[in-house]
Amino acid sequence: MTSSINGLVLAGGKSRRMGQAKDLLNWHGKEQRYFAADLLAPFCSDVFISCRQDQLENFDPQYNVITDTFLDMGPFGGILSALRAHRDKAWLVVACDLPLLDQRSLEYLVQSRDPEKAATTYESPFDGLPEPLITIWEPRSYPLLLQYWGIGNTCPRKVLIHSDTLILKPPHPDALMNVNTPEEALKAQEFLKK
């Protein structure tokens, strides 16, 4: 039987390059962490926002949260924490710094999902490598991630590269644009005006 999908918005980063909290940026009329959670909702049984314990102040109680149990590992820790919390679920994971992410890209990913693989992901249009921060991680990926953690490698992209991963061409490549700096934010704003 195919595992049902939970959604996870990775919002626990420190946003050092941006100079302000990326999860709190307002691109679409609300904080990005909530906008991303709402975007995931039609495709998922439940949606959670992954964050650090210190981010829970002023957190909207209408949204579910998973605080990191694997600390100081960036996105890798958030993904592992979610898989540990609900081991029977697949996780549709997106980063909070994808302001151009759209329903069409999520729908195509979910429809193309291969639950027999460790993960289903997109090929990054920027470097041709798998994009771990918009990926469906299957329950079977949990021991793989633990194995990488055990050897001191906390790069989710490397797990995708060296695992049985379905890698798709994105139907809307701009939707995968990460926004980590003020310069990238300006570029994203130009896209959103189109």
Tab-separated table of C-alpha atoms in Angstrom:
chain	number	residue	atom	x	y	z
A	1	MET	CA	0.000	0.000	0.000
A	2	THR	CA	1.263	3.467	-0.886
A	3	SER	CA	1.973	5.746	2.056
A	4	SER	CA	-0.106	8.882	2.283
A	5	ILE	CA	1.732	12.200	2.043
A	6	ASN	CA	2.306	14.790	4.738
A	7	GLY	CA	3.588	18.239	3.854
A	8	LEU	CA	6.592	19.917	5.447
A	9	VAL	CA	7.647	23.542	5.074
A	10	LEU	CA	11.297	23.967	6.041
A	11	ALA	CA	11.366	27.257	7.948
A	12	GLY	CA	14.062	26.726	10.580
A	13	GLY	CA	16.993	28.435	8.864
A	14	LYS	CA	18.850	31.397	10.342
A	15	SER	CA	18.574	33.492	7.109
A	16	ARG	CA	22.076	34.960	7.544
A	17	ARG	CA	22.572	35.751	3.833
A	18	MET	CA	19.145	37.398	3.577
A	19	GLY	CA	19.666	39.552	6.663
A	20	GLN	CA	16.063	38.963	7.795
A	21	ALA	CA	13.953	35.878	8.525
A	22	LYS	CA	12.974	34.309	5.169
A	23	ASP	CA	10.022	32.445	6.682
A	24	LEU	CA	8.486	35.786	7.767
A	25	LEU	CA	8.819	37.518	4.384
A	26	ASN	CA	5.471	38.497	2.914
A	27	TRP	CA	5.392	37.687	-0.810
A	28	HIS	CA	1.709	36.786	-1.216
A	29	GLY	CA	-0.238	38.603	1.520
A	30	LYS	CA	0.947	36.468	4.471
A	31	GLU	CA	4.164	35.179	6.012
A	32	GLN	CA	5.898	32.839	3.566
A	33	ARG	CA	5.885	29.874	5.968
A	34	TYR	CA	2.065	30.016	6.096
A	35	PHE	CA	1.696	30.670	2.373
A	36	ALA	CA	3.851	27.599	1.610
A	37	ALA	CA	1.843	25.484	4.072
A	38	ASP	CA	-1.407	26.556	2.377
A	39	LEU	CA	0.105	25.717	-1.014
A	40	LEU	CA	0.890	22.168	0.174
A	41	ALA	CA	-2.494	21.555	1.824
A	42	PRO	CA	-4.439	20.279	-1.249
A	43	PHE	CA	-1.817	17.556	-1.829
A	44	CYS	CA	-1.256	16.358	1.740
A	45	SER	CA	-3.076	14.615	4.604
A	46	ASP	CA	-1.516	17.036	7.100
A	47	VAL	CA	0.918	19.913	6.715
A	48	PHE	CA	3.577	20.894	9.233
A	49	ILE	CA	6.001	23.786	9.492
A	50	SER	CA	9.488	22.734	10.547
A	51	CYS	CA	11.195	25.262	12.787
A	52	ARG	CA	13.477	25.838	15.732
A	53	GLN	CA	12.074	25.966	19.258
A	54	ASP	CA	12.850	29.706	19.512
A	55	GLN	CA	10.597	30.420	16.476
A	56	LEU	CA	7.416	29.309	18.271
A	57	GLU	CA	6.764	32.722	19.799
A	58	ASN	CA	3.940	34.425	17.828
A	59	PHE	CA	3.347	31.220	15.835
A	60	ASP	CA	-0.165	30.971	14.341
A	61	PRO	CA	-1.903	28.114	16.257
A	62	GLN	CA	-3.962	27.237	13.148
A	63	TYR	CA	-0.812	25.637	11.700
A	64	ASN	CA	0.908	22.405	12.791
A	65	VAL	CA	4.552	22.533	13.795
A	66	ILE	CA	7.424	20.073	14.073
A	67	THR	CA	10.400	21.405	15.978
A	68	ASP	CA	13.773	20.044	14.965
A	69	THR	CA	14.942	17.056	16.998
A	70	PHE	CA	18.099	16.751	14.880
A	71	LEU	CA	19.749	20.096	15.657
A	72	ASP	CA	22.133	22.358	13.724
A	73	MET	CA	21.946	20.371	10.482
A	74	GLY	CA	19.959	22.772	8.336
A	75	PRO	CA	17.322	21.246	6.035
A	76	PHE	CA	18.696	17.741	6.659
A	77	GLY	CA	17.701	17.993	10.339
A	78	GLY	CA	14.198	19.194	9.474
A	79	ILE	CA	13.625	16.342	7.017
A	80	LEU	CA	14.945	13.743	9.489
A	81	SER	CA	12.824	15.191	12.315
A	82	ALA	CA	9.656	14.876	10.198
A	83	LEU	CA	10.422	11.326	9.062
A	84	ARG	CA	11.135	10.356	12.677
A	85	ALA	CA	7.862	11.919	13.903
A	86	HIS	CA	5.653	10.062	11.373
A	87	ARG	CA	7.595	7.094	10.002
A	88	ASP	CA	4.695	5.630	8.010
A	89	LYS	CA	4.188	8.810	5.936
A	90	ALA	CA	5.852	10.120	2.834
A	91	TRP	CA	6.794	13.794	3.140
A	92	LEU	CA	6.371	16.444	0.462
A	93	VAL	CA	9.093	18.826	1.615
A	94	VAL	CA	9.472	22.410	0.394
A	95	ALA	CA	11.750	25.179	1.597
A	96	CYS	CA	10.199	28.449	2.743
A	97	ASP	CA	12.508	30.366	0.389
A	98	LEU	CA	10.674	29.381	-2.817
A	99	PRO	CA	8.354	32.382	-3.369
A	100	LEU	CA	7.665	31.398	-7.002
A	101	LEU	CA	6.581	27.837	-6.167
A	102	ASP	CA	3.192	27.137	-7.731
A	103	GLN	CA	0.358	24.594	-7.604
A	104	ARG	CA	1.222	23.227	-11.039
A	105	SER	CA	4.755	22.253	-9.947
A	106	LEU	CA	3.474	20.532	-6.794
A	107	GLU	CA	0.702	18.758	-8.683
A	108	TYR	CA	3.120	17.392	-11.292
A	109	LEU	CA	5.501	16.169	-8.573
A	110	VAL	CA	2.700	14.389	-6.676
A	111	GLN	CA	1.193	12.859	-9.852
A	112	SER	CA	4.631	11.617	-10.979
A	113	ARG	CA	5.539	10.196	-7.556
A	114	ASP	CA	7.048	6.715	-7.513
A	115	PRO	CA	6.557	5.327	-3.986
A	116	GLU	CA	8.912	2.432	-4.815
A	117	LYS	CA	11.829	4.885	-4.965
A	118	ALA	CA	13.509	6.551	-1.971
A	119	ALA	CA	12.339	9.938	-3.244
A	120	THR	CA	10.751	11.806	-6.152
A	121	THR	CA	12.288	15.176	-6.936
A	122	TYR	CA	13.001	17.796	-9.562
A	123	GLU	CA	16.210	18.410	-11.432
A	124	SER	CA	17.370	21.903	-10.549
A	125	PRO	CA	17.226	24.150	-13.627
A	126	PHE	CA	20.141	26.100	-12.126
A	127	ASP	CA	22.763	23.349	-11.761
A	128	GLY	CA	21.187	20.139	-13.158
A	129	LEU	CA	21.397	18.357	-9.777
A	130	PRO	CA	18.442	16.972	-7.786
A	131	GLU	CA	16.607	19.651	-5.767
A	132	PRO	CA	16.171	18.284	-2.215
A	133	LEU	CA	14.087	21.233	-1.035
A	134	ILE	CA	11.102	20.377	-3.212
A	135	THR	CA	11.015	16.603	-2.914
A	136	ILE	CA	8.742	13.766	-1.845
A	137	TRP	CA	10.770	11.730	0.649
A	138	GLU	CA	9.317	8.228	1.057
A	139	PRO	CA	9.370	6.386	4.422
A	140	ARG	CA	12.173	4.181	3.024
A	141	SER	CA	14.436	7.267	2.844
A	142	TYR	CA	14.588	7.558	6.647
A	143	PRO	CA	17.229	4.816	7.178
A	144	LEU	CA	19.202	6.188	4.215
A	145	LEU	CA	19.286	9.661	5.749
A	146	LEU	CA	20.285	8.167	9.118
A	147	GLN	CA	23.101	6.281	7.401
A	148	TYR	CA	24.444	9.503	5.868
A	149	TRP	CA	24.114	11.299	9.205
A	150	GLY	CA	26.058	8.438	10.825
A	151	ILE	CA	29.048	9.087	8.544
A	152	GLY	CA	28.857	12.848	9.157
A	153	ASN	CA	27.260	13.795	5.828
A	154	THR	CA	24.212	16.036	6.279
A	155	CYS	CA	23.671	17.012	2.644
A	156	PRO	CA	20.185	15.922	1.490
A	157	ARG	CA	21.216	16.452	-2.143
A	158	LYS	CA	23.973	13.833	-1.811
A	159	VAL	CA	21.405	11.359	-0.466
A	160	LEU	CA	19.249	11.964	-3.564
A	161	ILE	CA	22.238	11.648	-5.925
A	162	HIS	CA	23.366	8.333	-4.430
A	163	SER	CA	19.932	6.758	-3.812
A	164	ASP	CA	17.170	5.285	-5.933
A	165	THR	CA	15.565	8.639	-6.791
A	166	LEU	CA	13.096	9.598	-9.514
A	167	ILE	CA	14.311	12.911	-10.941
A	168	LEU	CA	11.851	14.943	-13.032
A	169	LYS	CA	12.281	17.927	-15.319
A	170	PRO	CA	10.292	20.806	-13.776
A	171	PRO	CA	7.296	21.971	-15.866
A	172	HIS	CA	7.856	25.537	-14.639
A	173	PRO	CA	11.619	25.931	-13.935
A	174	ASP	CA	11.334	29.432	-12.418
A	175	ALA	CA	9.158	27.969	-9.637
A	176	LEU	CA	12.278	26.330	-8.186
A	177	MET	CA	14.162	29.589	-7.659
A	178	ASN	CA	15.598	29.775	-4.130
A	179	VAL	CA	15.725	33.257	-2.636
A	180	ASN	CA	18.566	33.509	-0.120
A	181	THR	CA	19.903	37.043	-0.609
A	182	PRO	CA	18.451	40.558	-1.019
A	183	GLU	CA	19.618	40.480	-4.673
A	184	GLU	CA	17.706	37.240	-5.329
A	185	ALA	CA	14.675	38.750	-3.565
A	186	LEU	CA	14.665	41.651	-6.037
A	187	LYS	CA	14.825	39.196	-8.931
A	188	ALA	CA	11.907	37.198	-7.489
A	189	GLN	CA	9.858	40.382	-7.087
A	190	GLU	CA	10.340	41.077	-10.796
A	191	PHE	CA	9.030	37.575	-11.635
A	192	LEU	CA	6.021	38.055	-9.369
A	193	LYS	CA	5.102	41.309	-11.143
A	194	LYS	CA	4.864	39.485	-14.510
